[in-house]
Structure formats: structure tokens, C-alpha cells
Amino acid sequence: MRLSRATLSRVAPAARPLALPRLTGVVHLGIGAFHRAHQAVYTERAMAATGDDRWGICGVSQRSTDVAERLRPQDCLYAVRAGDEVRVVGSVREVLVPGDDLAARLAAPQTAVVTLTITEQGYRRGQASGQASSPASGAASGPASGAASDPASDAASGPAAGAAAGAVGRLVAGLRARAAADAGPLTVLSCDNLPDNGATLARLVAELCEPPLLAWVEENVTFPATMVDRIVPATTRADLDDMAARLGVRDLAAVVTEPFAQWVIEDRFAGDRPAWDEAGALLVEDVRPYERMKLRLLNGSHSAIAYLSGAALVSEAVGDPAFAGFLRRLMDDDLSPTLDGLDGFDLAGYKESLLARFANPGLRHRVAQIAVDGSQKLPQRLLDPARDRLAGGHEPRWIALAVAGWMRHVTTARELHDPLADRLRGDGTASAAATVHRLLAIEEIFGADLRENEVFTGLVTDALERLTADGGRALLS
């Protein structure tokens, strides 16, 4: 029997939704597993904390009907397993698919907030949409700890990237309809992992607006920056079976996550909003210090795990004391010194919490999932902190090792999931020096500066030579 409002009585009271919204006030572009485990949970908790039931979510699938086919027969209910707790979430009210009238929903007066998790590809030039890429150095960073291959996910990767990129164009069409309807102000929140995500999204929107629309957007729409953090591995068939046993009904849209969740939001809203601060979100004046901390420490460590550990699961990698020691040195020696603006924040405790989260065997976070689209993730996770260390006269040894691991991966992997795959692949016969020279010349990833930096080039070449020769086990210590 399938989960739905009609079968909700079969679910234990403690596992039923905290709130069932009366209206739709939020539109979310990219309703994959991460959104369902993160923003949708915060939104439900906000409604439960305040009794304000106007904040139901209209989820928008960017590239397929799969998520809609899972959620619609369930009245958009789904369960989240966080650690040992399983609970049905009720904040999603409807799901739109390609071809549905998104513009009408964005133009509705009761819609006050738009959120997005469209992955880094949505902020780069889409082959179909003609959008401009993010102006950040190199490429934008990766998805918000989320899953790229979840059977119940809509996160974009590989050949579907062009569809994700079209999200900004669809957003602009909706803003045009909203302006024509004089439907009032709107807040648009990017929840993707790239620096200054709000400002980046605002620039992309502006590039697609004709002058009258741009004037309206500048007066009526804000794009606050955000930082999101929750590890959401791909949901497996075994997970779905486990959830069915726990719930007493079948749920084909269930997601699995960790107990930890974090959401930091720039307090710059155009109008009304859910009381996310009542649900644990942190509203701040400046998100950037938290954003850098998460991108570099969590996501940077994830990339190092993906390209150096050789493990199938993150927990297996961190369960190796030598590798856990390497991650500590990466964070302490190369990444933490590049962070500032965190006065009063327990950075040491945060790093310890990361290692504990990584070591959680219950998550079963697949390393292959993290390795996807590495060319899009490396710049903000590892290359920008490498630049900071080099500028200070330091040698980013541990970052260079992780970058060398990525180079080994892209030149030897049997299957390479990356938008630049054709330019990255090698035949495994080139020398380490030749491989480093060839890959550092790809300016979309490394810019023009790193290939000219003899210290960085030397560190990466040495690390790649040793990785190629003996697997680099000795390099970890």
C-alpha cells in the first residue's frame, strides 16, 4: 500500500507530518533529494512552530517527470530518515514538470519566496538556454552535499546539465509574468554550493532581462545569499524497503540523510517569508564566512575523499586512521588558515563534527557520487584556498595531493561523469609532468594563474608521480 493522505492513518502518530499547509507560498526549482531533506524540512518545522500554514511548496522538476511520478500518487507526502528517526514530511503540496505553467505559479500573489537547488550546472552557460556562466574564478562548485544518482532525485549531472541550466531562463519568464501581473515583491534564494550564490544568480537573471523587466526586478526582487549543509546520499532500494517496514506503507520518494542540518541565510527578504529562524535556520548579515567554511572544509574534504581514498563509501575512507589523519592535516594546515570572519564560532568543534559525520556508517554515502562533475567542484573547494595559501607564501601540500588525485581519476577512470570529460580524459601513458601541464592549461578550471605558479605545479607534479608509482599511501602522512 502506497503512502498518501488516505493511508496516513496507518503511519504511527510520531512519524506523521508536523504540518499540512493550506496554501502554497514557496516555489522550489529542482525538487531532488537534497531539497526534500533540507529546505522542505525547515519549512515544515517553521509552519509547525508558528501555526502559519501558508507556506506549502510547489516543487518544480527541471528535467524529467520521475520525481513527480513518485510524489503525485502520494499526495506529495514522503518520508525522511535522519539517523534512527523516520518521519513523513508534508510541506510539499504540488510538483510541476517540464511543460507545466511555472510562470503562472511564480506570478501568483501568494507566492512570496523562490528557492533553487539546480546544481552548479544551472549557473553556467546552458547549451540550450544560452545563459552566461558564473563569473566566479574557474567553475562553480558542486551540489549541496546531495545525490546525483538517487532514484528519487532530480539533481542534474552529466548529459542532463543543459536542462538544469534552463532553470534561470524559466525563472526569468516567471518574473516577467509576475511583473505583468503586478503581483508584488519576491525573494529568490539560491541554495546551491557556489560562492556569493545570491549575487551570482542575480547577475544571471539580469543578463536575461530586458530593460523594463530589469528595472522591475531591481525594485521588487531580492537575491539573498545562503549556505546549506546536510549530507544526503543516494536513496537505495534497500533504503526504500527499510522505510516501508518502518512506516507500514510504501514510499517511493523517501530520502535518507544525517541528523545534522545547517542553513545560514542572508537576512534580506523582499517581503513575507516562512519563519525559518524558528526552525533552526540562522539569519545573518553576511553569509560569506560560513559559505567559505563549508565549501572548503566539508566539500573540499569530500573531494579529497573522492579522488584519494579508493574506498566505496565515505565512512570506509574515514575509518582508515591514516586517511582520517590526512583529512585533519588538509583541514588544519591548508584549509582552516584561509578562513576568516568566524569570530566566536567553534571552528575546531566544527571540524571534529565533520569527521564524525563522515565516519557515520549509517549514511552509506558513496564516494563515486561525490566524484561526479569534479571539474565544476574543484575551483571553489580546493583551488581558491590553494591560491590563498600561495599568496601568503605557504605551500598547499595537502591540497596539491588532492588535486593530483583528481588528475589521476580523470585520466584513468573507465567512466568519467563530467561536463568536460572529453577534454580531461587521458590514455594513462603520459608522464605526470605532461598530464599536469595539459590539465592545468584548462582555464575554465584552473584559471591562468595556477599553471604559471611553479610552486603549485611542482607540488602537484610530485604528488601525481608518487600516486602513479605506488598509490601514494606514504603521501598521506
GROMACS .gro file of N, CA, C and O in nm, residues 29 76 81 94 127-128 145 173 205 212 226 230 236 270 309 317 344 391 422 424:
model
   80
   29LEU      N    1   1.275   2.529  -0.736
   29LEU     CA    2   1.324   2.477  -0.863
   29LEU      C    3   1.430   2.371  -0.836
   29LEU      O    4   1.535   2.401  -0.778
   76CYS      N    5   0.208   1.408  -0.261
   76CYS     CA    6   0.333   1.480  -0.235
   76CYS      C    7   0.389   1.457  -0.095
   76CYS      O    8   0.479   1.529  -0.051
   81ARG      N    9   1.440   0.976   0.656
   81ARG     CA   10   1.507   0.903   0.764
   81ARG      C   11   1.635   0.976   0.798
   81ARG      O   12   1.726   0.987   0.717
   94GLU      N   13   0.257   2.036  -0.430
   94GLU     CA   14   0.241   2.001  -0.571
   94GLU      C   15   0.377   1.995  -0.637
   94GLU      O   16   0.475   2.049  -0.586
  127GLN      N   17   2.369   2.492  -2.296
  127GLN     CA   18   2.374   2.475  -2.440
  127GLN      C   19   2.241   2.509  -2.505
  127GLN      O   20   2.235   2.558  -2.616
  128ALA      N   21   2.134   2.481  -2.432
  128ALA     CA   22   2.003   2.508  -2.489
  128ALA      C   23   1.951   2.645  -2.454
  128ALA      O   24   1.870   2.702  -2.524
  145SER      N   25   2.599   1.880  -0.110
  145SER     CA   26   2.619   1.752  -0.043
  145SER      C   27   2.518   1.649  -0.089
  145SER      O   28   2.496   1.547  -0.025
  173ALA      N   29   1.133   3.404  -1.700
  173ALA     CA   30   1.000   3.405  -1.760
  173ALA      C   31   0.893   3.423  -1.653
  173ALA      O   32   0.793   3.494  -1.673
  205VAL      N   33   2.024   3.646  -1.381
  205VAL     CA   34   1.889   3.693  -1.409
  205VAL      C   35   1.895   3.826  -1.484
  205VAL      O   36   1.825   3.846  -1.584
  212PRO      N   37   1.301   4.714  -1.915
  212PRO     CA   38   1.188   4.738  -1.823
  212PRO      C   39   1.175   4.629  -1.716
  212PRO      O   40   1.144   4.660  -1.600
  226THR      N   41   2.290   3.227   0.065
  226THR     CA   42   2.262   3.122   0.163
  226THR      C   43   2.378   3.025   0.170
  226THR      O   44   2.460   3.017   0.078
  230ARG      N   45   2.378   1.958   0.462
  230ARG     CA   46   2.324   1.832   0.510
  230ARG      C   47   2.367   1.725   0.410
  230ARG      O   48   2.349   1.744   0.289
  236THR      N   49   1.872   0.412  -0.184
  236THR     CA   50   1.882   0.281  -0.249
  236THR      C   51   1.751   0.205  -0.237
  236THR      O   52   1.662   0.242  -0.160
  270ALA      N   53   1.255   4.035   0.043
  270ALA     CA   54   1.175   4.139  -0.022
  270ALA      C   55   1.038   4.156   0.041
  270ALA      O   56   0.977   4.263   0.030
  309SER      N   57   4.091   0.824  -0.168
  309SER     CA   58   4.072   0.719  -0.068
  309SER      C   59   4.071   0.579  -0.128
  309SER      O   60   4.115   0.483  -0.064
  317ALA      N   61   3.635   0.526   0.408
  317ALA     CA   62   3.756   0.605   0.392
  317ALA      C   63   3.801   0.664   0.525
  317ALA      O   64   3.918   0.656   0.563
  344GLY      N   65   3.403   3.388   1.725
  344GLY     CA   66   3.305   3.330   1.815
  344GLY      C   67   3.254   3.195   1.772
  344GLY      O   68   3.185   3.127   1.849
  391ALA      N   69   4.945   3.281  -0.199
  391ALA     CA   70   4.961   3.426  -0.185
  391ALA      C   71   5.025   3.463  -0.052
  391ALA      O   72   5.092   3.567  -0.041
  422ASP      N   73   3.552   1.502  -2.225
  422ASP     CA   74   3.628   1.481  -2.348
  422ASP      C   75   3.764   1.550  -2.344
  422ASP      O   76   3.860   1.504  -2.407
  424LEU      N   77   3.927   1.608  -2.055
  424LEU     CA   78   4.001   1.563  -1.937
  424LEU      C   79   4.064   1.426  -1.956
  424LEU      O   80   4.171   1.399  -1.902
   0.00000   0.00000   0.00000
